[in-house]
Amino acid sequence: MKQNNMLAMILAGGRGSRLHDLTNKVAKPAVSYGGKYRIIDFPLSNCANSGIDVVGVLTQYESVLLNSYVAAGRRWGLDAKDSGVFVLPPREKADANLNVYRGTADAISQNIDFIDEYSPEYVLVLSGDHIYKMNYANMLKEHKACNADASIAVIEVPLKEASRFGIMNADENGRIYEFEEKPEHPKSRLASMGIYIFNWKMLRKMLVADIKNPESHHDFGKDIIPAMLNDQKNLHAYNFKGYWKDVGTIDSLWEANMDLLDANNELDLNDSTWKIYTEDVTTLPQYIGADASIRNSFITQGCLIEGEVQKSVLFTGTTVNVGAKVIDSVLMPGVVVEEGAVVQRALVADGVRIGKNAVVGSADSENIELVAKRVKGED
Amino acid sequence: MKQNNMLAMILAGGRGSRLHDLTNKVAKPAVSYGGKYRIIDFPLSNCANSGIDVVGVLTQYESVLLNSYVAAGRRWGLDAKDSGVFVLPPREKADANLNVYRGTADAISQNIDFIDEYSPEYVLVLSGDHIYKMNYANMLKEHKACNADASIAVIEVPLKEASRFGIMNADENGRIYEFEEKPEHPKSRLASMGIYIFNWKMLRKMLVADIKNPESHHDFGKDIIPAMLNDQKNLHAYNFKGYWKDVGTIDSLWEANMDLLDANNELDLNDSTWKIYTEDVTTLPQYIGADASIRNSFITQGCLIEGEVQKSVLFTGTTVNVGAKVIDSVLMPGVVVEEGAVVQRALVADGVRIGKNAVVGSADSENIELVAKRVKGED
Amino acid sequence: MYDAFGIINPSSRQIWVEGLEDYRSIGAFSFLGRYRIIDFPISNMSNSGIDRIQVYIRRKPRSLTDHLGTGRHYNINSKRGRLQVLFSDHHQEHDIYNTDISSYADNLESIELMHHPYVVIAPSYMVCRIDYAQLIQTHIDSGADITLAYHTVDNAKEAFLSCNTLELNRQKGVLGIEPNHGNAKVRNIFMDTYVMKKEYFIDLVKKAQSLSSMYTLSDIVNLACREADVRGFAHHGFFASITDFKSYYDANLELIDFKSAMNLFDDEWPFYTKTNDSCPTKYYETAAVTSSVISNGCLIEGSIENSVIGRGCVIKKGAVVKNSIILSGTIIGEDVHVENQIVDKMAKLIRVKEIIADPENPGYIRRGDTI
Amino acid sequence: MYDAFGIINPSSRQIWVEGLEDYRSIGAFSFLGRYRIIDFPISNMSNSGIDRIQVYIRRKPRSLTDHLGTGRHYNINSKRGRLQVLFSDHHQEHDIYNTDISSYADNLESIELMHHPYVVIAPSYMVCRIDYAQLIQTHIDSGADITLAYHTVDNAKEAFLSCNTLELNRQKGVLGIEPNHGNAKVRNIFMDTYVMKKEYFIDLVKKAQSLSSMYTLSDIVNLACREADVRGFAHHGFFASITDFKSYYDANLELIDFKSAMNLFDDEWPFYTKTNDSCPTKYYETAAVTSSVISNGCLIEGSIENSVIGRGCVIKKGAVVKNSIILSGTIIGEDVHVENQIVDKMAKLIRVKEIIADPENPGYIRRGDTI
């Protein structure tokens, strides 16, 4: 806090229901990605690397795993003296009943007392389920330089996809004069990434007013940002260039993993100046057997590979036995592919066992097959 | 976990309403005690010193401060690789609505999935609002030696007070054959301290059955322990000797602080082999002014004493200005006693300012005066 | 289990691993790609419930102090427990007074401050899985003055030649400690691991000092065998003593075999190490890897066979790595063939295309060398 | 603020604090009861947004490495940031090659690995509050090659006699660095604090080595003043240089006055230290304490006046402590009168009843002594 006077709040309450069985037991931000990470490692590591000390994580749905995961702030070095990751679920108050968060803005509103404890000058609001690397310190620098009341990170999207996003229309100095949620005829290609820097005093006032507004959805995009534009506040668009992905579906999650095999992938996880930190799982080293064959794949420690792996991403502690084939697939932590089994164009959920000689997925399927339950093999 | 296979769950949901204004903003376990501690530091430090790695803290009421306080497991060294303090408020589940904890047993029931993640052999259930030092490893050793299904820590209380407690009637080997909640005519002086060790598999079964029982209060004392006795389970009474205090009222909180001034006090906070750990607040050293007079008091770092202090306990960052007098009192963190003011037989809440020449409390009052709001002084 | 504190001992002057030891102490050597050798004794202690551990450092402290930190990654409670690094006052490389005994004597105050009745002393240069709680319990139950752990081997003629051996009677009483002269196949190799009462240990240190400034702990324990009740404790499972160049090479290669590795590893007995937050390893289209142990953060385009690859190595197209141990951050250039080598950290093997040694005498490439 | 990394420099061979320095380096000295001197430069760096800090250690590493740990207590992110302890290869006490330059040269690889363009070098033996971010910004804005921090004093005839001074022109250009000869009242005391580009620093280290094996950083910077643009940066507020026995004593006593202390302390600029988890201090019925700074964990039955009392001290009934600095764990026995003394850690002053020195030449009681 001393360095930059900015506190971060990560909205991590999404159910991620389009990820089907993957989010039965874990909230979307805790879904595994990239061999050894969870999605929320990205905003948390970005915070750590940007010099942010205090991070609140707003959780909601079935969050025991997410809660205990992020509570261990040491994973991102966020456990120094005046530092910490704080899990903030909805809670019972002296003067109100236990409530769920009604919208993104309400989640912040319900935690005004938490933020006030630190009395930061700036509050950074993030989403817990996006994959990207961003230096929020640079965004803050621009925010200050523009004397903005709020800054919103935006990324250029193809015009034809723009109508799926919240679009910011800004002048040549980056000052936003209009915001359109999923416009039919988008006027620009600058999509909001759901990353905001607010001057806390100003935001606090707006939130207090918003709580009392019975018409409000208590949402940043639908209510707070339009209200700020209405009030002639100085809203600044911060242009982000680089890899950014919202993995909302099984196909896009699979795709985001496959992006890591692309030699031109902008998300360089090997960059030692901006590491993504994650849980330090105690595992064996990565063991490659005598008959193994591995090509074009991304494999992490704790894996035991005795079969064939092609164009795949294998997560911590997966096993591919002799004669098994894994092609164009993503194997989540602890998956076992038994002898002779074939896995193709599939995303296999945590701990699932693919039995001997079983066949899962196919080379020419349109969608990626999600395998969330044990697949029986031959005896 | 590796060392003893025991996980601890601390029940920290108490409102502590008899502590009046002290618990308006913080839950009872987070109330300050002993100059630099909070009550929950005691069970947490006991866990750390007993070699317990994983602690769940079950919070409920208005717990933002308690949550963020205990989440920083580093305070008790509970932040090593496979270690942690996990805040467990009631939460929304895929198959149920957001619920409050209905009783002590229900709080554990609702977190069966959390405990299962660690698959411990034993679960230690503690209360978050008692002040005492206990080596739970010794209790576990006895639990194992007796082949018990559950062990309950008991302390001898004077017979005339016994009817205020849950009384355990046990045979000469410590096997409990009867439990009476607040009996009118107690048969023994062994009062339950609310500290339990359970074999997890057995407890898990009982809790699953208890959830479905519509007649149950979902409470350990009222339901689980009687049910276990009914089932002829081996319940063992673990005899504890030493200081133990439940600080339920302003008077007893004041008294517990005053106990620290007693040279024969059993709660030796200076014992370097069983330290009580707490938040490491960044403060100045303790400054004593040229005209100060301090006798029979307990004073911590960050205090500035320029006046007179007698038979009092002064918490972190309190100030006693020139000519002020503090007698028989407890000053919570950040209290300021301005020039010439007199504080006597009072408990002054966090951050309260006692104005110039103001007089608070009196030497001959029956009860201790709780001062929770600024006291205006002369200009 | 708060009955004992632990001491991790550095290797003595008599032990030297050519090449690698120029840059760090043996405890800080990389092992199986992701570990350091000292991870094994410290994890063994942590898993045995020992959370006060003193690590003695004789020379080249940086690499080891960096790796150890405060010991949180060994699951040691950072308040109750403590991983303490202690230095000798005689830190000159070739000072004859630089013995383990002199290190203890220089830090006697720290040892005396421990309020545990027993001490377990284990070496920083041996790899095994051992439950010290069981060792301590055996020691206490037997009533012995000192208990020494040993491992019986049947290849003492050609291996463990820098180790000591225990001569035992039928009751497992230790008759003496003597060097392995390589004149018998079957020997009880002394694991340089001791349990005794803290006070007994302090007395031994003082006695050793009064007898000779060059005495080591094993010297004085050997002497003690004459009068005291010194007993042996047999260890089973994987055991490697990293006390010369060949033993380092062999121990790594032996554990490449998954079945051998299962004699060391156990789900219930984690070996902790310090994470480097490297990303997973990337295999390219042209990669061909068999029978190897690969660390994270590598980029692999070439062929690897029967080797251990450290963190963040780059194996370029056409490169062949065989029967080798490649330490972290090394680059093996295009079409470079490396066989029977230990390649130290951050070397660049790019110009010379064939670097092949005799399998019996593996080669060594220095730290940071460009070849 | 990731533009600069920090270096904390040990005191050079020319500086020596009688007594205390036998047991630890100056950075590890207890200060005002609860701090160590090194807490000040490290907190200054941490508060300035510098989270990669190298601490160089010349001798007696234990006390300092114990205190520093991984730096979490200085609010340094344990992943992104790093508090790294580095050792010199010339660690013999009286080795003439044991200069700061040789420490840097021995660890040049670690310095080169830093990916920050600037370096801030600060001493481990001075106490002040300084915003290095402002110093760096001033340096960058001015376009100077090197910027040196100084503090103007008007008592240079009787104090700061082990320090260097800066000779400045009207544009704050540094003409040279020279010892304080004590021949003028007003002097610009050099705070042994430098900012420059990392590459410039590495060049200076190499150049110093090529010119003389005994050159220190200040020697080579003094030389550089002839050609390079070297500028001064004035510091205001509390400043103490702990470079001899008297300066240590005086700096502690000066800060007993709450108003003086407010020139050093600031709510917005925390000075971090390592907690010892001591309980509050207990004052008994017979205690009489005035004008003093008291640490936690003490038991006070006697009288204390104008003194600094360290952690866990016991002041018995009838004892009198006056104008003294008592380090942690010391016992002052019944009716013992201690005046104008520095009493080192864990001493027991119980038998001799009067230990009084001349105020101008305060006495020193050794660590652990029983008197």
PDB file of C-alpha atoms in Angstrom, chain A residues 124-230:
ATOM      1  CA  LEU A 124      -8.417  -1.684  -8.776  1.00  0.00           C
ATOM      2  CA  VAL A 125     -11.372  -3.897  -9.686  1.00  0.00           C
ATOM      3  CA  LEU A 126     -10.562  -7.085 -11.596  1.00  0.00           C
ATOM      4  CA  SER A 127     -12.267 -10.161 -12.850  1.00  0.00           C
ATOM      5  CA  GLY A 128     -11.056 -13.493 -11.486  1.00  0.00           C
ATOM      6  CA  ASP A 129     -11.555 -15.478 -14.654  1.00  0.00           C
ATOM      7  CA  HIS A 130      -9.452 -13.918 -17.376  1.00  0.00           C
ATOM      8  CA  ILE A 131      -6.080 -15.105 -18.628  1.00  0.00           C
ATOM      9  CA  TYR A 132      -3.604 -12.326 -19.391  1.00  0.00           C
ATOM     10  CA  LYS A 133      -0.514 -10.559 -18.118  1.00  0.00           C
ATOM     11  CA  MET A 134      -0.840  -6.867 -17.324  1.00  0.00           C
ATOM     12  CA  ASN A 135       1.188  -4.382 -15.326  1.00  0.00           C
ATOM     13  CA  TYR A 136      -1.443  -2.517 -13.338  1.00  0.00           C
ATOM     14  CA  ALA A 137       1.254  -0.086 -12.162  1.00  0.00           C
ATOM     15  CA  ASN A 138       1.492   1.227 -15.729  1.00  0.00           C
ATOM     16  CA  MET A 139      -2.280   1.578 -15.885  1.00  0.00           C
ATOM     17  CA  LEU A 140      -2.193   3.521 -12.602  1.00  0.00           C
ATOM     18  CA  LYS A 141       0.582   5.741 -13.941  1.00  0.00           C
ATOM     19  CA  GLU A 142      -1.575   6.646 -16.952  1.00  0.00           C
ATOM     20  CA  HIS A 143      -4.617   7.067 -14.709  1.00  0.00           C
ATOM     21  CA  LYS A 144      -2.731   9.636 -12.650  1.00  0.00           C
ATOM     22  CA  ALA A 145      -1.225  11.354 -15.657  1.00  0.00           C
ATOM     23  CA  CYS A 146      -4.710  11.830 -17.162  1.00  0.00           C
ATOM     24  CA  ASN A 147      -6.123  12.958 -13.856  1.00  0.00           C
ATOM     25  CA  ALA A 148      -8.886  10.452 -14.428  1.00  0.00           C
ATOM     26  CA  ASP A 149     -11.701   9.628 -12.025  1.00  0.00           C
ATOM     27  CA  ALA A 150     -11.769   6.114 -13.369  1.00  0.00           C
ATOM     28  CA  SER A 151      -9.762   4.155 -15.921  1.00  0.00           C
ATOM     29  CA  ILE A 152     -11.039   1.171 -17.837  1.00  0.00           C
ATOM     30  CA  ALA A 153      -8.699  -1.214 -19.600  1.00  0.00           C
ATOM     31  CA  VAL A 154      -9.771  -1.889 -23.165  1.00  0.00           C
ATOM     32  CA  ILE A 155      -8.543  -4.214 -25.875  1.00  0.00           C
ATOM     33  CA  GLU A 156      -9.112  -4.034 -29.603  1.00  0.00           C
ATOM     34  CA  VAL A 157     -11.386  -6.790 -30.828  1.00  0.00           C
ATOM     35  CA  PRO A 158     -12.362  -7.592 -34.448  1.00  0.00           C
ATOM     36  CA  LEU A 159     -15.283  -5.360 -35.426  1.00  0.00           C
ATOM     37  CA  LYS A 160     -17.535  -8.289 -36.179  1.00  0.00           C
ATOM     38  CA  GLU A 161     -17.055  -9.641 -32.653  1.00  0.00           C
ATOM     39  CA  ALA A 162     -17.418  -6.254 -31.012  1.00  0.00           C
ATOM     40  CA  SER A 163     -21.134  -6.652 -30.464  1.00  0.00           C
ATOM     41  CA  ARG A 164     -20.415  -9.411 -27.940  1.00  0.00           C
ATOM     42  CA  PHE A 165     -18.591  -6.946 -25.676  1.00  0.00           C
ATOM     43  CA  GLY A 166     -19.090  -3.756 -23.750  1.00  0.00           C
ATOM     44  CA  ILE A 167     -17.712  -1.156 -26.150  1.00  0.00           C
ATOM     45  CA  MET A 168     -16.013   2.075 -25.073  1.00  0.00           C
ATOM     46  CA  ASN A 169     -16.170   5.046 -27.370  1.00  0.00           C
ATOM     47  CA  ALA A 170     -13.337   7.419 -26.558  1.00  0.00           C
ATOM     48  CA  ASP A 171     -11.803  10.560 -28.037  1.00  0.00           C
ATOM     49  CA  GLU A 172      -8.210  10.769 -29.301  1.00  0.00           C
ATOM     50  CA  ASN A 173      -6.933  11.403 -25.741  1.00  0.00           C
ATOM     51  CA  GLY A 174      -8.568   8.254 -24.493  1.00  0.00           C
ATOM     52  CA  ARG A 175     -11.381  10.057 -22.705  1.00  0.00           C
ATOM     53  CA  ILE A 176     -14.503   7.914 -22.827  1.00  0.00           C
ATOM     54  CA  TYR A 177     -17.639   9.736 -23.895  1.00  0.00           C
ATOM     55  CA  GLU A 178     -19.908   6.756 -24.427  1.00  0.00           C
ATOM     56  CA  PHE A 179     -20.285   3.191 -23.261  1.00  0.00           C
ATOM     57  CA  GLU A 180     -22.431   0.675 -25.091  1.00  0.00           C
ATOM     58  CA  GLU A 181     -23.152  -2.773 -23.677  1.00  0.00           C
ATOM     59  CA  LYS A 182     -23.163  -5.340 -26.535  1.00  0.00           C
ATOM     60  CA  PRO A 183     -24.113  -2.816 -29.221  1.00  0.00           C
ATOM     61  CA  GLU A 184     -25.725  -4.096 -32.391  1.00  0.00           C
ATOM     62  CA  HIS A 185     -23.766  -1.548 -34.439  1.00  0.00           C
ATOM     63  CA  PRO A 186     -20.533  -0.963 -32.547  1.00  0.00           C
ATOM     64  CA  LYS A 187     -18.854   2.412 -33.143  1.00  0.00           C
ATOM     65  CA  SER A 188     -15.419   1.258 -32.041  1.00  0.00           C
ATOM     66  CA  ARG A 189     -13.442  -1.895 -31.480  1.00  0.00           C
ATOM     67  CA  LEU A 190     -12.369  -1.062 -27.929  1.00  0.00           C
ATOM     68  CA  ALA A 191     -13.876  -3.707 -25.691  1.00  0.00           C
ATOM     69  CA  SER A 192     -13.880  -3.332 -21.899  1.00  0.00           C
ATOM     70  CA  MET A 193     -11.752  -5.967 -20.204  1.00  0.00           C
ATOM     71  CA  GLY A 194     -13.610  -5.540 -16.921  1.00  0.00           C
ATOM     72  CA  ILE A 195     -10.502  -3.986 -15.346  1.00  0.00           C
ATOM     73  CA  TYR A 196     -11.144  -0.697 -13.560  1.00  0.00           C
ATOM     74  CA  ILE A 197      -9.117   1.751 -11.528  1.00  0.00           C
ATOM     75  CA  PHE A 198     -11.270   4.066  -9.439  1.00  0.00           C
ATOM     76  CA  ASN A 199     -10.428   6.929  -7.159  1.00  0.00           C
ATOM     77  CA  TRP A 200     -11.770   5.385  -3.994  1.00  0.00           C
ATOM     78  CA  LYS A 201     -13.384   8.460  -2.467  1.00  0.00           C
ATOM     79  CA  MET A 202     -15.361   9.061  -5.625  1.00  0.00           C
ATOM     80  CA  LEU A 203     -16.336   5.420  -6.086  1.00  0.00           C
ATOM     81  CA  ARG A 204     -17.361   5.128  -2.463  1.00  0.00           C
ATOM     82  CA  LYS A 205     -19.860   7.943  -2.880  1.00  0.00           C
ATOM     83  CA  MET A 206     -21.299   6.417  -6.026  1.00  0.00           C
ATOM     84  CA  LEU A 207     -21.646   3.010  -4.374  1.00  0.00           C
ATOM     85  CA  VAL A 208     -23.392   4.418  -1.327  1.00  0.00           C
ATOM     86  CA  ALA A 209     -25.872   6.109  -3.671  1.00  0.00           C
ATOM     87  CA  ASP A 210     -26.218   2.949  -5.753  1.00  0.00           C
ATOM     88  CA  ILE A 211     -27.114   0.772  -2.745  1.00  0.00           C
ATOM     89  CA  LYS A 212     -30.177   2.922  -2.148  1.00  0.00           C
ATOM     90  CA  ASN A 213     -31.263   2.987  -5.775  1.00  0.00           C
ATOM     91  CA  PRO A 214     -34.053   0.413  -6.162  1.00  0.00           C
ATOM     92  CA  GLU A 215     -33.785   0.550  -9.962  1.00  0.00           C
ATOM     93  CA  SER A 216     -30.123  -0.383 -10.048  1.00  0.00           C
ATOM     94  CA  HIS A 217     -28.729  -3.795 -10.999  1.00  0.00           C
ATOM     95  CA  HIS A 218     -25.742  -2.890  -8.826  1.00  0.00           C
ATOM     96  CA  ASP A 219     -23.430  -3.634 -11.722  1.00  0.00           C
ATOM     97  CA  PHE A 220     -20.385  -1.684 -12.901  1.00  0.00           C
ATOM     98  CA  GLY A 221     -21.174  -2.006 -16.598  1.00  0.00           C
ATOM     99  CA  LYS A 222     -24.905  -1.433 -16.344  1.00  0.00           C
ATOM    100  CA  ASP A 223     -25.089   1.155 -13.587  1.00  0.00           C
ATOM    101  CA  ILE A 224     -21.902   2.670 -12.214  1.00  0.00           C
ATOM    102  CA  ILE A 225     -20.074   3.459 -15.469  1.00  0.00           C
ATOM    103  CA  PRO A 226     -23.185   4.981 -17.137  1.00  0.00           C
ATOM    104  CA  ALA A 227     -23.840   7.023 -13.996  1.00  0.00           C
ATOM    105  CA  MET A 228     -20.269   8.299 -14.055  1.00  0.00           C
ATOM    106  CA  LEU A 229     -20.565   9.280 -17.715  1.00  0.00           C
ATOM    107  CA  ASN A 230     -23.789  11.017 -16.849  1.00  0.00           C
TER     108      ASN A 230
END
